[in-house]
Coordinates of C-alpha atoms in Angstrom, one line a residue:
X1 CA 74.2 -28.5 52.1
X2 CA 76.0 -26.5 49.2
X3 CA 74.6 -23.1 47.7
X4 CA 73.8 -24.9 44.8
X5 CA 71.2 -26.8 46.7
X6 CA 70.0 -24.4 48.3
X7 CA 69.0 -22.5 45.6
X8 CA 67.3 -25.2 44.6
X9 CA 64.9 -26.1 47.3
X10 CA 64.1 -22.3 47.5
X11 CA 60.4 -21.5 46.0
X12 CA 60.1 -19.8 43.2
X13 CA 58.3 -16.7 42.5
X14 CA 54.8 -17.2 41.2
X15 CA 53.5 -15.3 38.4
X16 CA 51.0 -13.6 40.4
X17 CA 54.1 -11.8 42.5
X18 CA 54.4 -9.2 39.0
X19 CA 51.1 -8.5 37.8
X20 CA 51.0 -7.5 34.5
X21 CA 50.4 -3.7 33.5
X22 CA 47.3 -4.9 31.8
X23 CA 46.2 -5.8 35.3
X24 CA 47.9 -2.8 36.7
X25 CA 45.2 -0.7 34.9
X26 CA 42.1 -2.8 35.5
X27 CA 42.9 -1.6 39.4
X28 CA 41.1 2.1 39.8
X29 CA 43.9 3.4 41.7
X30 CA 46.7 2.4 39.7
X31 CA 44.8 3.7 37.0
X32 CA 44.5 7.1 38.3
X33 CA 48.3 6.9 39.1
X34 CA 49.0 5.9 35.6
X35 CA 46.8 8.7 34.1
X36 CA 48.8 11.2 36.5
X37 CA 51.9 10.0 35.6
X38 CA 50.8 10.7 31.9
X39 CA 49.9 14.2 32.7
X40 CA 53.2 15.1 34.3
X41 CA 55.1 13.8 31.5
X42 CA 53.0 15.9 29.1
X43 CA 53.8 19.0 31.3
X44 CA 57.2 18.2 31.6
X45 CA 57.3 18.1 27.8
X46 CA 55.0 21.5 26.8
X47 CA 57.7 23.3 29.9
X48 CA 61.0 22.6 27.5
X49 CA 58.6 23.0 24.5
X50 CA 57.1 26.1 24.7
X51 CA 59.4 28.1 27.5
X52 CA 56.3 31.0 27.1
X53 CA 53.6 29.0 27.9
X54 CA 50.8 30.9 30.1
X55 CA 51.4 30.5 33.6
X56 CA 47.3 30.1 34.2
X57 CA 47.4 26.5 32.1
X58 CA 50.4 25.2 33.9
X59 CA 48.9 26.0 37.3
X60 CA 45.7 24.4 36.1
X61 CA 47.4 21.5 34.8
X62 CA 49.2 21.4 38.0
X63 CA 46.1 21.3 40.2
X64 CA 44.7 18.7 38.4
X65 CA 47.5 16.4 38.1
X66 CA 47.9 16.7 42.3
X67 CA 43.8 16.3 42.4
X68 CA 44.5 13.1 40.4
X69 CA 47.5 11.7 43.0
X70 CA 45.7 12.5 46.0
X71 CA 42.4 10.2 44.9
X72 CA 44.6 7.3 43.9
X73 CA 45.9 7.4 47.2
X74 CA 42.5 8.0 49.2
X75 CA 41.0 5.0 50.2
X76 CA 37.5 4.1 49.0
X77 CA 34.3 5.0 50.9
X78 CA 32.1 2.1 52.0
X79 CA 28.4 2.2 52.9
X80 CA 28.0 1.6 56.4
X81 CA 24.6 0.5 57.3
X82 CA 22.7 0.9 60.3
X83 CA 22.1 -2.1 62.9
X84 CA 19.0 -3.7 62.0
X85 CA 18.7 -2.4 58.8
X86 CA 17.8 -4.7 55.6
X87 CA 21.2 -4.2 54.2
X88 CA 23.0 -4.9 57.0
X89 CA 20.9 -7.7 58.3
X90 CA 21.4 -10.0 54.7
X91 CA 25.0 -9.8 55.6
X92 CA 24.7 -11.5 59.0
X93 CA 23.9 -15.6 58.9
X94 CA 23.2 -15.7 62.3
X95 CA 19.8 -17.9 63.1
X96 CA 18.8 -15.1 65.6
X97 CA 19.2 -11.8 63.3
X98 CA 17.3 -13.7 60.5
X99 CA 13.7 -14.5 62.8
X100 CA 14.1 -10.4 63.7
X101 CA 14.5 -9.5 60.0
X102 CA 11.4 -12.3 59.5
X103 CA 9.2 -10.3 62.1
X104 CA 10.3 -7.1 61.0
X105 CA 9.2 -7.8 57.3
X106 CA 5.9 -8.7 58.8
X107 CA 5.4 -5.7 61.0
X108 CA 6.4 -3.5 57.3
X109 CA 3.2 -5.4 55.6
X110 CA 0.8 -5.2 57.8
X111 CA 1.5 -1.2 58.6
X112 CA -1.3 -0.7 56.1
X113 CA -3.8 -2.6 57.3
X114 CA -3.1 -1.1 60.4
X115 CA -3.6 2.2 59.6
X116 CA -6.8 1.3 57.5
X117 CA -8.1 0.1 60.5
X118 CA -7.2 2.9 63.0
X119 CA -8.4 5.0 60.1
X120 CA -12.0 3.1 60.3
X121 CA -11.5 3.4 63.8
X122 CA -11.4 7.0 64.3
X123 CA -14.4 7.7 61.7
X124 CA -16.8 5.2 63.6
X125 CA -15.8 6.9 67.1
X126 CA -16.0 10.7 65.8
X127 CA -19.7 10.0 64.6
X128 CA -22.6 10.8 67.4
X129 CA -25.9 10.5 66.7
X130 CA -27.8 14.2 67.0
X131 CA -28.6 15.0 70.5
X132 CA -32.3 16.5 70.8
X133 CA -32.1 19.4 72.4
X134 CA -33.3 20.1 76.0
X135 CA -36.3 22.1 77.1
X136 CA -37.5 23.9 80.5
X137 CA -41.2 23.1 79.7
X138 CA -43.0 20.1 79.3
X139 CA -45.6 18.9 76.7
X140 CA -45.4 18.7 72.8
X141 CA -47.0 22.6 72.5
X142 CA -45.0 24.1 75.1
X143 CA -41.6 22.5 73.5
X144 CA -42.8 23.6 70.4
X145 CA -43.4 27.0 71.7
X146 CA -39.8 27.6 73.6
X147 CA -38.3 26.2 70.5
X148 CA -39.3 28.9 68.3
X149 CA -38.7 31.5 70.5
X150 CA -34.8 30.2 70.5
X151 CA -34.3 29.7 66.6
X152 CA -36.4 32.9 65.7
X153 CA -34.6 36.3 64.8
X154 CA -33.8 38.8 66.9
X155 CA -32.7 42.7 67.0
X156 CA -29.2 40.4 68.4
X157 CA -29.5 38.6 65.2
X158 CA -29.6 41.7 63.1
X159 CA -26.7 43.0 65.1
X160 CA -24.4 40.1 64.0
X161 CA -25.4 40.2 60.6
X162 CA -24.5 43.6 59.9
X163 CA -21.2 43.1 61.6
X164 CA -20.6 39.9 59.0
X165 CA -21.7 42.7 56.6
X166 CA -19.2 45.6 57.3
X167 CA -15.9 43.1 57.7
X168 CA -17.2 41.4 54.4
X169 CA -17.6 44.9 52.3
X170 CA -14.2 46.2 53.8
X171 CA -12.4 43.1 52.3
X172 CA -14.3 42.5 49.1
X173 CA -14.4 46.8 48.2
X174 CA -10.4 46.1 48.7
X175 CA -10.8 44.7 44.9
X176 CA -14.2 45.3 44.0
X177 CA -14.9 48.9 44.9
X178 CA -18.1 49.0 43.0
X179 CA -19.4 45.8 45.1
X180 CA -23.0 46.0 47.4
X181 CA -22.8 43.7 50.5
X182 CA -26.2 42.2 51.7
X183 CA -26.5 39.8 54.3
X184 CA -29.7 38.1 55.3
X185 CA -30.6 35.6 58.6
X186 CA -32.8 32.8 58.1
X187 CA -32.3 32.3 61.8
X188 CA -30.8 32.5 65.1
X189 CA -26.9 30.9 64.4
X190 CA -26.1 31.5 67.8
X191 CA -28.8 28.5 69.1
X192 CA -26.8 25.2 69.4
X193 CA -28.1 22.9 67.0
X194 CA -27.1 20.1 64.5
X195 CA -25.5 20.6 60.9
X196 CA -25.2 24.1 61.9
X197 CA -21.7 24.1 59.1
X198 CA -23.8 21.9 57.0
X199 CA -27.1 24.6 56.6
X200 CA -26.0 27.9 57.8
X201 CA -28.3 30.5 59.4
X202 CA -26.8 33.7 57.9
X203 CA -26.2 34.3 54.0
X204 CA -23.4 37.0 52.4
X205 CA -24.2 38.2 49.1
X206 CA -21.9 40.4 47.1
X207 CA -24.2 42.4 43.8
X208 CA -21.9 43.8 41.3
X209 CA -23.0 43.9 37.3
X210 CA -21.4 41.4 35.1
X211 CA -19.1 44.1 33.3
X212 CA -18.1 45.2 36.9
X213 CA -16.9 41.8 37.3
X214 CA -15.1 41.4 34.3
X215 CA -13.0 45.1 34.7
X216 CA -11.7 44.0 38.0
X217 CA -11.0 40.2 37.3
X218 CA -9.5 41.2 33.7
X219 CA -6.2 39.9 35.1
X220 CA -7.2 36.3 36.1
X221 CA -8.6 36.1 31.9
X222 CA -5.7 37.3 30.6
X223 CA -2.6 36.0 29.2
X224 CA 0.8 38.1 27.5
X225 CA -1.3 41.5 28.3
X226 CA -4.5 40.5 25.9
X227 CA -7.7 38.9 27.3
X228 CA -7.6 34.5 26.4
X229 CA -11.4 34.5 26.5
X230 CA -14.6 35.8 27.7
X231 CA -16.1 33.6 30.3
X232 CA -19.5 32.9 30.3
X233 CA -21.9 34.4 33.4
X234 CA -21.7 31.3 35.5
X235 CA -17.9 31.1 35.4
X236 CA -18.1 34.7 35.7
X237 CA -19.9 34.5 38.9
X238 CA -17.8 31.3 40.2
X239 CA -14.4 33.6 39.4
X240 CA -15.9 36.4 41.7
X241 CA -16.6 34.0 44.2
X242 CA -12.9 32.9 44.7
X243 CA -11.9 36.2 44.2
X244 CA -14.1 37.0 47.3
X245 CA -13.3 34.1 49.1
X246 CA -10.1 35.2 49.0
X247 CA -10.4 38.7 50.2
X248 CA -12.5 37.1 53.3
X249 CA -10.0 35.2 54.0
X250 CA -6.6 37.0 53.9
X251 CA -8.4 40.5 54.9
X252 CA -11.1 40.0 57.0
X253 CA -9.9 36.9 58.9
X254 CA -12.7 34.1 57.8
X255 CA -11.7 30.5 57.8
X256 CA -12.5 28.5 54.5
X257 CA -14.8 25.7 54.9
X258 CA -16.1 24.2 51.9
X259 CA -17.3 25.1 48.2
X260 CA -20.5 23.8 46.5
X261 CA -20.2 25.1 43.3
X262 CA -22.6 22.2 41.7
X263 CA -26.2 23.7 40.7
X264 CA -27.7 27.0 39.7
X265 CA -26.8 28.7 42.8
X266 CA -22.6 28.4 43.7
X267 CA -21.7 29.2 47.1
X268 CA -19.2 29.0 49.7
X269 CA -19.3 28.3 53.4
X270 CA -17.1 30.2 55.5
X271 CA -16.7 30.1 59.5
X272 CA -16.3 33.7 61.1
X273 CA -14.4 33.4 64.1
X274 CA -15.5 35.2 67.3
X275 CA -12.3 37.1 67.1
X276 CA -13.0 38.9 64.4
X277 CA -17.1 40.1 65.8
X278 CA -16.7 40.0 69.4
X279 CA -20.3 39.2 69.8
X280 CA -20.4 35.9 70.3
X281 CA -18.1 32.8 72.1
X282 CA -18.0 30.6 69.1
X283 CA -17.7 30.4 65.3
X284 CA -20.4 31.2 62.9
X285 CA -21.3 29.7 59.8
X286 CA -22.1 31.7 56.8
X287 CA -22.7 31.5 52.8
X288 CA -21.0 33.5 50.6
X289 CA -22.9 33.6 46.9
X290 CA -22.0 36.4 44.3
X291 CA -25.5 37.6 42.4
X292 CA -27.5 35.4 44.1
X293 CA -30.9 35.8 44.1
X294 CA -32.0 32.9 46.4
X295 CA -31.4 34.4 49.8
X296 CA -33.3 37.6 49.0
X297 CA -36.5 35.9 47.5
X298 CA -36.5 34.1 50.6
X299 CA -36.4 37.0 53.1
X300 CA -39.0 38.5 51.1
X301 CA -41.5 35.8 51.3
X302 CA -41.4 35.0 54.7
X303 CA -41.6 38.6 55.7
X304 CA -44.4 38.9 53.4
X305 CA -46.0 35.6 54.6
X306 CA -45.6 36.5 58.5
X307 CA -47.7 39.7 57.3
X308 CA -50.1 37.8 56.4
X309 CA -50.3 35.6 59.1
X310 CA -47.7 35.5 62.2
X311 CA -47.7 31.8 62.7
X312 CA -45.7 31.6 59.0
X313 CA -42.4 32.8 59.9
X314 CA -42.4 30.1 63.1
X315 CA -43.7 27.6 61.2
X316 CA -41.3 27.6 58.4
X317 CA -38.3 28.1 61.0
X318 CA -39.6 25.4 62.3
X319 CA -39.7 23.2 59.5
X320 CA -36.0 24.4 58.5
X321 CA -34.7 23.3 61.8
X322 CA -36.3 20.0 61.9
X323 CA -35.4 19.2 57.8
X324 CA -32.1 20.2 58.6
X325 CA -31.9 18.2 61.7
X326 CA -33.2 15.2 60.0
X327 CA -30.2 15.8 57.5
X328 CA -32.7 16.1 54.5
X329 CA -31.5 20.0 53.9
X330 CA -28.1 19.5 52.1
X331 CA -28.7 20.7 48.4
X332 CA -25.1 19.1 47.7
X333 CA -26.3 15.5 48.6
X334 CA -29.9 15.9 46.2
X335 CA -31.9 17.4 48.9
X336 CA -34.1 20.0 49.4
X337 CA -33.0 23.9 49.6
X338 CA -34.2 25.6 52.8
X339 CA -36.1 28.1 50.1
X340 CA -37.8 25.6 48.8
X341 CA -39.1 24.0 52.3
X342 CA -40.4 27.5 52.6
X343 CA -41.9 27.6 49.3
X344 CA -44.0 24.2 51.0
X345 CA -44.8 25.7 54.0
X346 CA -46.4 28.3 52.4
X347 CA -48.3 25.8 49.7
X348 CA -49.1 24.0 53.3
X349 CA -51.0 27.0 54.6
X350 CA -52.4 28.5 51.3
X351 CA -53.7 25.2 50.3
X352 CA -54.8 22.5 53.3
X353 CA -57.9 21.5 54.0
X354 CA -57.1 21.5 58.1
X355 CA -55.0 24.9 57.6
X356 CA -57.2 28.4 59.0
X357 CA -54.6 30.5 57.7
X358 CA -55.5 33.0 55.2
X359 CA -52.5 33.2 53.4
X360 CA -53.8 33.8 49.5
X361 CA -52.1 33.2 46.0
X362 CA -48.7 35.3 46.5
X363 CA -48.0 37.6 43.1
X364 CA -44.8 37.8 41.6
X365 CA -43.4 40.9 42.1
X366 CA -44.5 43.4 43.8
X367 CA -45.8 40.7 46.3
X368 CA -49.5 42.3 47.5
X369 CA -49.8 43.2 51.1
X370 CA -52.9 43.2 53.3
X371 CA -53.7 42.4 56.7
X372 CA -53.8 39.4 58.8
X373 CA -57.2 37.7 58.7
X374 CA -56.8 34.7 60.8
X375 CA -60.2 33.5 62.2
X376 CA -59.3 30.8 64.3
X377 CA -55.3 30.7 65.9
X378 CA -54.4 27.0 65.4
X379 CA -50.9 26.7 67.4
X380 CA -47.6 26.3 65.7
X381 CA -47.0 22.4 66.7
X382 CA -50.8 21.9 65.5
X383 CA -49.8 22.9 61.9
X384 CA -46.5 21.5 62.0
X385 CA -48.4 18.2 62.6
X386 CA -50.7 19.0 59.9
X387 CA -48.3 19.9 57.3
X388 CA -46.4 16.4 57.7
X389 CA -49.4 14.2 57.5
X390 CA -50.4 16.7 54.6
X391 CA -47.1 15.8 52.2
X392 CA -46.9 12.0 53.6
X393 CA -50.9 11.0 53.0
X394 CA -52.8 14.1 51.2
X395 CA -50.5 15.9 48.4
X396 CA -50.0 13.3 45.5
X397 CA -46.0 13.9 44.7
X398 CA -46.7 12.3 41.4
X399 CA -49.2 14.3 39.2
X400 CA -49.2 17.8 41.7
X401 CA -47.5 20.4 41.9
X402 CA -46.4 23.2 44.3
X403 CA -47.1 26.9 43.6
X404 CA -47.3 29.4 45.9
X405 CA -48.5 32.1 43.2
X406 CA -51.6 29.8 42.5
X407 CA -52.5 29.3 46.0
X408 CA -54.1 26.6 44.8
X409 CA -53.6 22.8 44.3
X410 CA -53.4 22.1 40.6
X411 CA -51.6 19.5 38.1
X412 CA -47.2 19.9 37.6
X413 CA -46.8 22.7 35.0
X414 CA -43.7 20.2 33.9
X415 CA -44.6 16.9 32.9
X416 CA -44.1 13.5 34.8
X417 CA -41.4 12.3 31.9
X418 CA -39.1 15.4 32.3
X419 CA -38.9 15.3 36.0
X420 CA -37.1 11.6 36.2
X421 CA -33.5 11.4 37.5
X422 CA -31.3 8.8 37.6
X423 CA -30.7 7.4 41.5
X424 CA -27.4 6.2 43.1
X425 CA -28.2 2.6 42.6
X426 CA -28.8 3.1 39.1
X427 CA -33.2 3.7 39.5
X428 CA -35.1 6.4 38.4
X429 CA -36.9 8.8 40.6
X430 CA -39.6 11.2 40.1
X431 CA -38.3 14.3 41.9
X432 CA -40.9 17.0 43.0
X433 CA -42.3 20.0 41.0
X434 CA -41.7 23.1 42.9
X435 CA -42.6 26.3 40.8
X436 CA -40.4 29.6 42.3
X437 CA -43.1 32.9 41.9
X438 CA -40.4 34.9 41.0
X439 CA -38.9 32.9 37.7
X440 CA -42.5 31.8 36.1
X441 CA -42.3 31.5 32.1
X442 CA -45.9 32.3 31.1

């Protein structure tokens, strides 16, 4: 075989053995080397140039021309995903890896439905039915009887309130120094009973003057060192409260529990914990109101009632307790305030036909004392009896009225057509006329 045909049968170079520098500089890393071949020409050139150049540039030019080198030669970073991971798993054709990614996928959609239904779950197990409570003595009048002695107020009562008091005032006067701390028990809170967070026993009030308010609160009105506005007395009153709230909090060591600031009386319910009294061996629920007036017309007509007539203040713990038990006390669901299941234990007693109390037409301010003048003594569970087949069969909800000042059954002083609100499934009801003695407009 001659040289000749040798170098024939040899193979010749294809064209992609010498890429083209066009293709050279579609490649990132030649392209990098190309651009840092540029720059070290273009030093080269400004060194025999300008012989004075600044040292500064030709290090920085330097730095970044070696930067340059050293990424064309560093290899590129790839992702690496996990085992079993979606990105991973599309990779792979096995048979085997594609059923797991299948069941996986699954499992993913029906996580929500899962955790709606443990969700559902947990609410339906946490809610228990209300436990009646348990009594030593036997027979409706002897029950009765032990449990008024358990939810009435005592001198203990009074102790715990005033405690509430003094670690309210010394967190409140923090910011409020002109601020008057009252608290009032419509009960025992220490008795174990049900909604005790929902419809607390004890009531906070903190009594400062509307241009009290506004001095100390200025900053929370004000923006760039002038005042934006002037609120109004209600958000006046609901600014205090968080203020307060606040203080109780951070200072005196409450624990939040919930707002109702919807209706003519804002409030909040806050826990005390039994750290902070050292009285008692569990939490206890208060409201918090700022320039309420609620709590104290209250406390003034039962004390003025059970003057009257000791079987009132019983009675209308007793009806408390059982409306609240019942779960038809909440004022934020519609219901009934406890004042005004007061106000209708009173009506109950003034008004009756089975009632022997001699509870007369109450006066607005000053309310009148006298003496008790009971003739016959009717028990407590007799008139609590009495009272409910009273409202369900006697009192006609529709055309009456109650009023404690009258003493006397008499026609709404608001008509039938003003008193209709709209239901949650879209009827009307006709909610009751309940006059309070101490705001009558004559």
């Amino acid at each position: 075989m001659t040289p000749m045909s040798c170098m024939a049968e040899s193979p010749k170079p294809s064209r992609a053995a010498f890429p083209s520098l066009w293709d050279l500089l579609n490649d990132e890393a030649h392209r990098q080397i190309a651009v840092a071949a540029v720059g070290i020409t273009a030093l080269v050139v400004l060194s025999a140039n300008f012989p004075k150049l600044e040292l500064e540039l030709v290090l920085a030019l330097t730095v970044a021309v070696g930067y340059a080198v050293r990424q064309a030669h560093q290899k590129p970073s790839t992702v690496k995903h996990p085992k079993g991971s979606p990105a991973g798993a599309k990779k792979s054709r096995h048979p085997l890896l594609r059923e797991v990614n299948k069941t996986r996928s699954k499992d993913r959609a029906a996580v929500p439905a899962r955790q709606a239904a443990a969700l559902q779950e947990r609410f339906r197990t946490t809610v228990r039915p209300v436990a009646p409570p348990t009594f030593a003595a036997s027979g409706w009048e002897a029950e009765v009887d032990e449990l008024s002695k358990k939810i009435a107020r005592t001198s203990e009562v009074d102790g715990l309130v005033q405690g509430v008091v003094s670690s309210a005032r010394a967190a409140i006067q923090l910011v409020i120094p002109e601020a008057e701390i009252l608290g009032f028990a419509s009960g025992n809170p220490m008795f174990n009973k049900a909604f005790a967070m929902a419809v607390p026993e004890i009531h906070i009030v903190m009594k400062a003057s509307s241009a009290v308010l506004l001095r100390r609160l200025e900053s929370r009105f004000t923006r760039g060192g002038s005042i934006n506005y002037r609120p109004d007395g209600k958000k006046l009153q609901k600014c205090a409260i968080r203020t307060c709230t606040e203080q109780l909090v951070s200072e005196a060591g409450f624990k939040f529990r919930r707002s109702a600031f919807v209706g003519d009386d804002p409030k909040v319910c806050l826990l005390v914990p039994p750290t902070v009294l050292g009285l008692c061996s569990d939490s206890i629920a208060i409201d918090f109101s700022v320039n309420s007036e609620i709590p104290l017309r209250s406390d003034n007509i039962m004390l003025e009632c059970n003057s009257r007539d000791p079987r009132a203040e019983p009675l209308m713990l007793l009806v408390r307790r059982w409306a609240r038990d019942r779960g038809i006390a909440h004022t934020t669901k519609g219901h009934l305030s406890t004042y005004a299941w007061n106000l209708l234990t009173v009506f109950f007693l003034q008004v009756a036909p089975t009632s022997d109390s001699s509870l007369g037409p109450i006066g607005e301010e000053p309310l009148a004392k006298r003496e008790a003048e009971c003739s016959s003594q009717k028990s407590v569970a007799a008139l609590f009896e009495e009272l409910v087949a009273f409202y369900s069969r006697d009192f006609n909800w529709q055309t009456e009225g109650i009023s404690v000042r009258l003493g006397r059954r008499a026609p709404a002083r608001v008509s039938s057509n003003s008193r209709f609100i709209a239901a949650e499934d879209g009827s009307t009801e006709l909610r009751p006329s309940i006059e309070d003695p101490f705001e009558v407009k004559v």
